[in-house]
Amino acid sequence: MRDDTRRWIESDKAHCWHPFTRQAEWCAADHQPLVLTHGEGAWLWDSEGRRYLDGNSSIWTNIHGHAHPAITAAIRAQIEKSSHLSFLGFTHPLAAVLAQRLCGFFPPGTLERVFYSDDGSTAIECALKMAVQFRMQTGEPQRTRFAAFADGYHGDTLGAASIGGVSRFFERFRGHGYPVTHVRSVAELGQLDPAELAGVVIEPLIQGVNGMRPWPPGMLADLRGWCDGTGVHLILDEVMTGFGRTGTMFACQRENVTPDFLCLAKGLTGGTLPLAATLTTREVYSAFLGPAENAFYYGHSYTANPPGCAAALASLDVFRDERVLEQLPEKCQRLAAGLARLGRHPLVHETRQCGLVSGIELRQPDGTEFPAARRMGESVCQAARTRGLLTRPILDTIVFMPPLCVTGDEIDFALDALLAGIPEAF
Ligand SMILES: *Cc1c(COP(=O)(O)O)cnc(C)c1O
């Protein structure tokens, strides 16, 4: 190990606290974390000079690859003017243009307002607060409850977490946050009293943190229909699915659905800088006009951060200039073929795919789950790492969702690394 690497690991173990991490294991003497130093395209390098395919798009954020020249140039150009400008009391060119371009993806008269924030969680917080305040200001203050889907994930700040349904993350904080009812299907929603509900929140087309589980085709359109019939607002969490991940720019476009709120983050800047956006309709926005107390009193210091907006605009340009969406069907087919190959392995229970997002669920040969303590998913990812693939499991489901710039050969390379890693881990 290089001296630099050793020093960085020492400092980290002495002072850093990592997300979702058992720190005692992280800091154990025999654990040598990778120190990632840079990336290019779909590849990452560590401080020892080793190269890895970025198999989870750097925690689901990266879209066009690392250090994309056009995005880097746009960020650099903005930083030379200013790294941050207040959006409170002022505006700036890039935020204005980006808002217009985001709304331009949707039919006129639908989503036409953009509220900026920082992360997926804050994009959700905004939508939830707007949805509740909307009811207060439109004569239905009793509509304070949300419906959400069992095992859904919407972020970790308190309000967003209270809507989530993945018990290992949220159970101990139940009782804080919004009143919420979890359901498993649109049919189950029918048993709720819509007069209590401000909105229903869903990850459209596929649940991410719940092990990459696609919804049945048509489900989202059915949900839109139910919302139309009951006046409950449809809040789409496209933090993971946005920006081409599922094959279309936004997942909701696959079922011709336009929500009342659309939450965007991770891929908004191409995965380069933290920036989020909550889009909503004229109907919702109108309720915040009028008397002073009707305004939406919410914001963060870095709202509409200019380099973030520059990156987001550049990322949209890359979609256009490099015809990114047009090339996805072929890559998705290559992934489907590779997953079919993996699916024949006796330890692969099921593979799930939506666009370039996939999950590979491991189980014992008799079909039962591995004991949790066996940490099979983790072991397979460790084995794949030595073959040049970086990714993370969700329990025993291996996530594979490369940046959209991945090539067919890189997809095969990654799946080969997993296939070789499974018996090794077993
Ligand atoms: C990652 C994610 C979030 C939270 O976003 P952060 O940027 O981590 O706060 C919310 N919803 C979904 C579907 C996500 O995948």
Tab-separated table of C-alpha atoms and ligand atoms in Angstrom, residues 20 59-61 118-124 153-157 160 202-204 206-209 237-241 265-266 276, ligand 1:
chain	number	residue	atom	x	y	z
A	20	PHE	CA	-25.343	3.615	6.672
A	59	ILE	CA	-24.579	5.622	-5.590
A	60	TRP	CA	-27.099	6.111	-8.410
A	61	THR	CA	-26.040	9.630	-9.361
A	118	ASP	CA	-30.126	20.254	-2.559
A	119	ASP	CA	-30.802	16.515	-2.417
A	120	GLY	CA	-33.392	13.875	-3.032
A	121	SER	CA	-34.581	14.131	0.544
A	122	THR	CA	-35.063	17.890	0.365
A	123	ALA	CA	-36.866	17.603	-2.984
A	124	ILE	CA	-39.312	15.269	-1.214
A	153	TYR	CA	-37.689	4.807	0.079
A	154	HIS	CA	-37.819	8.585	-0.129
A	155	GLY	CA	-34.763	9.833	1.753
A	156	ASP	CA	-33.481	10.265	5.275
A	157	THR	CA	-34.472	13.706	6.546
A	160	ALA	CA	-39.074	12.217	3.920
A	202	ILE	CA	-44.410	6.614	-5.126
A	203	GLU	CA	-41.164	5.705	-6.837
A	204	PRO	CA	-42.559	5.275	-10.364
A	206	ILE	CA	-39.386	0.634	-9.985
A	207	GLN	CA	-38.662	0.731	-6.270
A	208	GLY	CA	-34.925	1.277	-5.794
A	209	VAL	CA	-33.868	0.696	-2.203
A	237	ASP	CA	-40.167	10.463	-6.470
A	238	GLU	CA	-37.970	10.313	-9.581
A	239	VAL	CA	-34.807	10.922	-7.585
A	240	MET	CA	-33.420	7.598	-8.814
A	241	THR	CA	-35.476	7.002	-11.980
A	265	ALA	CA	-32.127	15.090	-7.644
A	266	LYS	CA	-29.377	12.458	-8.056
A	276	ALA	CA	-32.515	19.049	-6.542
B	1	LIG	C1	-31.585	8.403	-3.119
B	1	LIG	C2	-33.061	8.555	-3.086
B	1	LIG	C3	-33.666	9.535	-2.289
B	1	LIG	C4	-32.880	10.426	-1.373
B	1	LIG	O1	-32.005	11.250	-2.056
B	1	LIG	P1	-30.740	11.884	-1.285
B	1	LIG	O2	-30.090	12.730	-2.308
B	1	LIG	O3	-29.904	10.719	-0.852
B	1	LIG	O4	-31.285	12.650	-0.142
B	1	LIG	C5	-35.032	9.664	-2.354
B	1	LIG	N1	-35.771	8.859	-3.136
B	1	LIG	C6	-35.236	7.912	-3.916
B	1	LIG	C7	-36.122	7.086	-4.782
B	1	LIG	C8	-33.868	7.712	-3.891
B	1	LIG	O5	-33.319	6.718	-4.628
